[in-house]
Short mmCIF file of C-alpha atoms in Angstrom, two decimals:
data_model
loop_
_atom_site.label_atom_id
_atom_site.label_comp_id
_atom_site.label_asym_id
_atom_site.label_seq_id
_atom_site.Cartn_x
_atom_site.Cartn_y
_atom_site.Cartn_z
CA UNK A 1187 0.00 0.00 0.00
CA UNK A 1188 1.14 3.64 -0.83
CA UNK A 1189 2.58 5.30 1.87
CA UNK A 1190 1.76 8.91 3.28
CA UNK A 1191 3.94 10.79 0.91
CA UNK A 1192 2.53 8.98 -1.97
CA UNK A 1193 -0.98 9.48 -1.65
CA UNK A 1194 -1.13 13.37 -1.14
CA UNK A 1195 -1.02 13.71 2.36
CA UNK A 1196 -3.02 11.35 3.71
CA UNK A 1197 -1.71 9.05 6.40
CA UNK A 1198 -0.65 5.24 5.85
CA UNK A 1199 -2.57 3.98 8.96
CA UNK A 1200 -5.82 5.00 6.80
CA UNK A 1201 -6.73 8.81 9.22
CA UNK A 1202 -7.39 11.59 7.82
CA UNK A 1203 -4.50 14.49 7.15
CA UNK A 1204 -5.45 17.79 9.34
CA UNK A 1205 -6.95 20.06 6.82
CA UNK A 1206 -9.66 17.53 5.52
CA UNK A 1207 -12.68 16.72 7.52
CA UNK A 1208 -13.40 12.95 7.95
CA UNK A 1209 -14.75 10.74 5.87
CA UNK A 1210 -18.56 9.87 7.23
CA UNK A 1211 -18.89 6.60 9.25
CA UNK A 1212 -21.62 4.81 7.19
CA UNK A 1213 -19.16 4.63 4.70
CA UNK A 1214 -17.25 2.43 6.76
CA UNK A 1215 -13.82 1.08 6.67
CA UNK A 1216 -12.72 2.36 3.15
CA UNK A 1217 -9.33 0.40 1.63
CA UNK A 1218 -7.83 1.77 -1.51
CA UNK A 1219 -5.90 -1.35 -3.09
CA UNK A 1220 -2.34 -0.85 -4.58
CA UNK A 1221 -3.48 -2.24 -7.63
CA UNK A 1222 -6.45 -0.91 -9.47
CA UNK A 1223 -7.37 -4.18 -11.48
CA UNK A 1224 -8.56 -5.57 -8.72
CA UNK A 1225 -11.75 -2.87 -8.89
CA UNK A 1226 -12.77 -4.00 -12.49
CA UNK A 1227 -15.45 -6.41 -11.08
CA UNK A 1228 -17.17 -2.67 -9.33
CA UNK A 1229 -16.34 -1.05 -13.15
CA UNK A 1230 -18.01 -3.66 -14.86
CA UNK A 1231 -21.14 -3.69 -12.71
CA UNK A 1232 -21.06 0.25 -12.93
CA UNK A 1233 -20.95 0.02 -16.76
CA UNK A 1234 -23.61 -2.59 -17.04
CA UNK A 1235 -26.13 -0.02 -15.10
CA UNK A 1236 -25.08 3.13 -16.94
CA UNK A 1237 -25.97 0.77 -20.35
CA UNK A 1238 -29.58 -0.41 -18.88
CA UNK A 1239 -30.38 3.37 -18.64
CA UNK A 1240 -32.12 5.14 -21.94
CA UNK A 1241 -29.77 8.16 -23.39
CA UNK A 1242 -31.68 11.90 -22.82
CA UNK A 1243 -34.01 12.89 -26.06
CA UNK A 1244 -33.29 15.92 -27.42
CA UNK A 1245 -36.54 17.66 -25.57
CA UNK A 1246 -35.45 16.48 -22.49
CA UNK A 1247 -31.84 17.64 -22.48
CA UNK A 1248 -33.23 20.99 -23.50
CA UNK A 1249 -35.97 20.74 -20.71
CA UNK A 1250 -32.78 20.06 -18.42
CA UNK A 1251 -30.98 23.39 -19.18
CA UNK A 1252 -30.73 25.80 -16.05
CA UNK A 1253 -32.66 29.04 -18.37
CA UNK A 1254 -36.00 26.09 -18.95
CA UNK A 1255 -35.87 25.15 -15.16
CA UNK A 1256 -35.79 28.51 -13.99
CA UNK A 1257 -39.06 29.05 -16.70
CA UNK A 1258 -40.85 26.38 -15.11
CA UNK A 1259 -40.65 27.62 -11.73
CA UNK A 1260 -41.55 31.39 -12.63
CA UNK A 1261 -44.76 29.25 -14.55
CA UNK A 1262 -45.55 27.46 -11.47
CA UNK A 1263 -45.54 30.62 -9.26
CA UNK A 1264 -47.88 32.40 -11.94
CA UNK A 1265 -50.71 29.76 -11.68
CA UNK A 1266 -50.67 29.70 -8.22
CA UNK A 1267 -53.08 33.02 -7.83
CA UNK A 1268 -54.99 32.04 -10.69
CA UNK A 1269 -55.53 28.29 -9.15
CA UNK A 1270 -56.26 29.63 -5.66
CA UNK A 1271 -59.46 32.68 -7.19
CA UNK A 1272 -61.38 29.67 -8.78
CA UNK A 1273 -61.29 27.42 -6.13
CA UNK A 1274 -62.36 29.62 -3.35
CA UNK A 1275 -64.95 30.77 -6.33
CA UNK A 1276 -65.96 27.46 -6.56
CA UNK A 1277 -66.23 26.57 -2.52
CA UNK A 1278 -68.72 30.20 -2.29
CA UNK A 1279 -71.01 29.25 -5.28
CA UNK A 1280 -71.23 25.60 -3.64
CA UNK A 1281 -71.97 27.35 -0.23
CA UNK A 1282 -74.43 29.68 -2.00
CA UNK A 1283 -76.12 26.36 -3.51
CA UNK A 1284 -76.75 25.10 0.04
CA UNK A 1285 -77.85 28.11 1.48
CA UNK A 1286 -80.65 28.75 -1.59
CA UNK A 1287 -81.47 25.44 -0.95
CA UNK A 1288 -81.56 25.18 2.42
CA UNK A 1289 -85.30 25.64 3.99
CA UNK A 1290 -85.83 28.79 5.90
CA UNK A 1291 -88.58 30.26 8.14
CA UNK A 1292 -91.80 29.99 6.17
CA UNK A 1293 -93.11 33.43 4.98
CA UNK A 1294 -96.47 34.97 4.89
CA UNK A 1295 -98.10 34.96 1.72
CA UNK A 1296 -98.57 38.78 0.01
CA UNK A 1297 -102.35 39.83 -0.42
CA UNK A 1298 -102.00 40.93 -4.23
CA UNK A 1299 -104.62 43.34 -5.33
CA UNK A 1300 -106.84 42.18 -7.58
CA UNK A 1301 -109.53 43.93 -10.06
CA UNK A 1302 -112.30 43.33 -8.09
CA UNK A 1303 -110.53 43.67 -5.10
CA UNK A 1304 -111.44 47.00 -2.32
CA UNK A 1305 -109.41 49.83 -2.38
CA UNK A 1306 -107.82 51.01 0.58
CA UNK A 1307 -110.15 54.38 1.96
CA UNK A 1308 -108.45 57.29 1.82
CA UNK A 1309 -107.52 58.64 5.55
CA UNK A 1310 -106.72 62.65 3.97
CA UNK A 1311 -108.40 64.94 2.06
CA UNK A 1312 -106.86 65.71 -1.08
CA UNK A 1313 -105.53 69.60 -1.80
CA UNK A 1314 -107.97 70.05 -4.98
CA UNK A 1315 -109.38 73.55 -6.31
CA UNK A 1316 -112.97 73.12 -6.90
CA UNK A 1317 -114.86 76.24 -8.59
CA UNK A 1318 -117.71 77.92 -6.94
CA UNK A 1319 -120.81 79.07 -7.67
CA UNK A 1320 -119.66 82.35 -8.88
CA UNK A 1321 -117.07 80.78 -11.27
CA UNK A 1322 -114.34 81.41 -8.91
CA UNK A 1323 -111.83 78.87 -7.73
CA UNK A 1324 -111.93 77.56 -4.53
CA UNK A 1325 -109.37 75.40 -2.21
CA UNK A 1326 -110.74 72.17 -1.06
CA UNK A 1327 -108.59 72.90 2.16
CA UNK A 1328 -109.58 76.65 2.68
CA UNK A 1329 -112.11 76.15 5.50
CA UNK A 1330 -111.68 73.09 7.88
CA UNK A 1331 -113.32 71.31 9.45
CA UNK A 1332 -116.15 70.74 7.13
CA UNK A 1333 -118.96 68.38 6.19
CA UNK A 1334 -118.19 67.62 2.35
CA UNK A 1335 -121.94 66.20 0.84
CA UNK A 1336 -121.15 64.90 -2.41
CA UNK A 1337 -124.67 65.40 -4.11
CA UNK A 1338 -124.39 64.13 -7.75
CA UNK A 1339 -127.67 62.94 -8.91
CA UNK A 1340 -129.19 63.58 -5.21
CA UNK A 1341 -132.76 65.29 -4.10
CA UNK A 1342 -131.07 66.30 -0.83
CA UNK A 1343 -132.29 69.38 -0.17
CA UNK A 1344 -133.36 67.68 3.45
CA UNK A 1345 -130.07 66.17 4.51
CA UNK A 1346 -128.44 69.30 3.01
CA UNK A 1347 -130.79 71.71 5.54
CA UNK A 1348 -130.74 68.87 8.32
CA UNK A 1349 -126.50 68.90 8.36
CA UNK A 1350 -126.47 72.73 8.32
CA UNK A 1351 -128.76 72.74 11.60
CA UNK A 1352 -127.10 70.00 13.57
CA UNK A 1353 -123.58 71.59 12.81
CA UNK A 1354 -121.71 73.86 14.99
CA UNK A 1355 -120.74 77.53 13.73
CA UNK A 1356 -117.21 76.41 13.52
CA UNK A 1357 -117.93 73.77 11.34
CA UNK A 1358 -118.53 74.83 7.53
CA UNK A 1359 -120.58 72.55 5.30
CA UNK A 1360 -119.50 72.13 1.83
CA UNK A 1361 -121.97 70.55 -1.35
CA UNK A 1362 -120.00 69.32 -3.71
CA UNK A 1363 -121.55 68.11 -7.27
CA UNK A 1364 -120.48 67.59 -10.99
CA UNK A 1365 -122.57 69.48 -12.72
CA UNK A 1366 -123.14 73.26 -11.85
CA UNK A 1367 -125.73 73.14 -8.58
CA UNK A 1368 -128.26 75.37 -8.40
CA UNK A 1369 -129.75 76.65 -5.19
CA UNK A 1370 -133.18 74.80 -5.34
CA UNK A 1371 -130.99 71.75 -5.91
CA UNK A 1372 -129.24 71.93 -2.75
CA UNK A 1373 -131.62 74.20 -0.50
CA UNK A 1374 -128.97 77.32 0.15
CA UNK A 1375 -128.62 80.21 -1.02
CA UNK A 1376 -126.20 80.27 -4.17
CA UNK A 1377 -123.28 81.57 -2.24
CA UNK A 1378 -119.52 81.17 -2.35
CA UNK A 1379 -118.84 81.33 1.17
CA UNK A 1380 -121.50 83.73 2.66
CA UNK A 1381 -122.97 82.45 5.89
CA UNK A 1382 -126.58 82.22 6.23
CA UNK A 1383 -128.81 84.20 8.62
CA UNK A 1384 -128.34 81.46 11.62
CA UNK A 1385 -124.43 82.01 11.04
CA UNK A 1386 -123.46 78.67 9.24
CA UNK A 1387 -120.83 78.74 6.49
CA UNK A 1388 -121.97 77.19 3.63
CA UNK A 1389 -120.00 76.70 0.55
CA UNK A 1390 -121.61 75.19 -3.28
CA UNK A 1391 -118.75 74.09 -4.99
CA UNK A 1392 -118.59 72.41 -8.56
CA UNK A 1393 -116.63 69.44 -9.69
CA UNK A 1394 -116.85 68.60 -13.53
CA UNK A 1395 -113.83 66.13 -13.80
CA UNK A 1396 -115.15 63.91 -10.57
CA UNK A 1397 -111.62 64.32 -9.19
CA UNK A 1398 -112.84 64.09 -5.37
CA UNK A 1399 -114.95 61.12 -6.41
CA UNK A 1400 -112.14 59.55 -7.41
CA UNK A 1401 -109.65 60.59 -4.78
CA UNK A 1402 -111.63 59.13 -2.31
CA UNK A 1403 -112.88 55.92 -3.92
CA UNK A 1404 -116.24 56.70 -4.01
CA UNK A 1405 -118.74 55.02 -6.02
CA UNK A 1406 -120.56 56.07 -8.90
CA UNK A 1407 -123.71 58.16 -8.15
CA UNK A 1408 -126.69 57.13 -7.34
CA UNK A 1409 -129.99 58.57 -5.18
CA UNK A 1410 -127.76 58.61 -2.62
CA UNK A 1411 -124.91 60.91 -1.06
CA UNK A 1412 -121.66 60.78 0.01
CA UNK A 1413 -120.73 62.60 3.05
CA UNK A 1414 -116.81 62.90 4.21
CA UNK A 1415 -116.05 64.60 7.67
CA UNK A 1416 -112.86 66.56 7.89
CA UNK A 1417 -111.45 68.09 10.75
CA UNK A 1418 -108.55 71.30 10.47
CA UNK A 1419 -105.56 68.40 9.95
CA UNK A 1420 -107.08 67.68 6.54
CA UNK A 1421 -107.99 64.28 8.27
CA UNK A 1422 -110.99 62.65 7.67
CA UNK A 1423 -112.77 61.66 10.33
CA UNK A 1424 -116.08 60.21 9.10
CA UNK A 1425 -116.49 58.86 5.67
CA UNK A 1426 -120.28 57.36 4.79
CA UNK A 1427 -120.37 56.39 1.04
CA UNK A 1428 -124.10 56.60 0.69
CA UNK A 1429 -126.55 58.62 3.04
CA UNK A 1430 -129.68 60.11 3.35
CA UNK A 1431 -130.09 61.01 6.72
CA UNK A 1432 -127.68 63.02 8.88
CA UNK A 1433 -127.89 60.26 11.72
CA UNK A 1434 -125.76 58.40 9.95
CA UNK A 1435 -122.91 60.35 11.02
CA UNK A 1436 -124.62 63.26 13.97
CA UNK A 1437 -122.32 61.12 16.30
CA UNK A 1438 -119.10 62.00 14.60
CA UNK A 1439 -119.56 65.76 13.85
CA UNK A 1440 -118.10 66.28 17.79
CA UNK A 1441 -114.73 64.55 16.82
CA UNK A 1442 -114.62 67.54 14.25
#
């Protein structure tokens, strides 16, 4: 065997010289023959596995070259984000599938209004300009609170005179009708706002288009009238779509 000058500095008890760290112990005892034939039984067996393995294609020695790895890894990076948006896209719309599906406090069902279905009464008088007898318009609103008789098509010249007496002074009564009233029709005098001798303001007031008719949901005339208590909110107190007697509403005209 080669002695320690011979095989560049290392030692011919088989240790390691002083500026080269140790070989590691799983290698074990390692023994270098003098004679290097005696290794051609390792060569041969090292050859024989190098020849069982395929040579590199062409694609995959250029897949192999440092500038295609480094591409790779910059590719893998990229998808990442991409990767990571559609599955948490996918996990909501599956949660959003579960909750749609999922059953939930039962709800009421919605009234829908129908054709023949009741309109709702209305609970303020409407700011409309009616004209008077003299041609001149009038606020609906100018003197509150009121008795409004709607008298289209109406011989009430006895509620008309029977609402005026059981009224207060501070309560006006108002005759409201399509076509132009005349005083006979109504039973007052054919004045705009002119109180009569007992001191009761009376007011005749014309309506050609309907509009408080229809404001208020009232039918179409009849023999009847329509009487709508008001008080000085523009509330309405008392609504009675057909009358022909003032008892049926003398108990509301002291909520007025």
């Amino acid at each position: 065997m080669a002695g320690a000058s011979d095989n560049g500095g290392w030692s011919s008890d088989g240790g390691s010289p002083d500026d080269l760290p140790d070989l590691p112990e799983e290698w074990g005892v390692i023994v270098i023959p003098d004679d290097l034939s005696e290794l051609s039984d390792e060569v041969d067996a090292v050859r024989a596995e190098l020849r069982l393995a395929d040579p590199p294609t062409r694609w995959q020695r250029f897949a192999r070259r440092p500038a295609m790895r480094k591409l790779r890894r910059a590719a893998a990076t990229t998808l990442r984000a991409p990767v990571l948006i559609i599955s948490l896209a996918v996990l909501v719309t599956v949660a959003s599938l579960f909750a749609s599906a999922w059953p939930g406090p039962p709800r009421q069902p919605v009234t829908q209004r129908t054709a023949n279905s009741t309109p709702e009464p209305a609970t303020t008088l409407p700011a409309l300009e009616l004209v008077s007898a003299d041609g001149q318009t009038v606020p609906l609103r100018g003197r509150l609170p009121a008795v409004i008789l709607l008298v289209d098509g109406c011989a009430c010249t006895g509620l008309v005179s029977d609402t005026i007496d059981a009224v207060g002074p501070e309560i006006a009564v108002i005759t409201v009708s399509a076509a132009e009233a005349s005083a006979s029709t109504v039973g007052t005098p054919p004045t705009g706002a002119t109180p009569p001798a007992n001191g009761k303001t009376v007011q005749i007031l014309n309506d050609p288009t309907g509009s408080l008719r229809s404001h208020l949901h009232l039918g179409t005339p009849d023999t009847t009238a329509a009487a709508v208590l008001v008080d000085r909110g523009f509330r309405i107190v008392r609504m009675v779509p057909r009358t022909a007697s003032v008892e049926d509403f003398r108990g509301d005209l002291a909520r007025l």
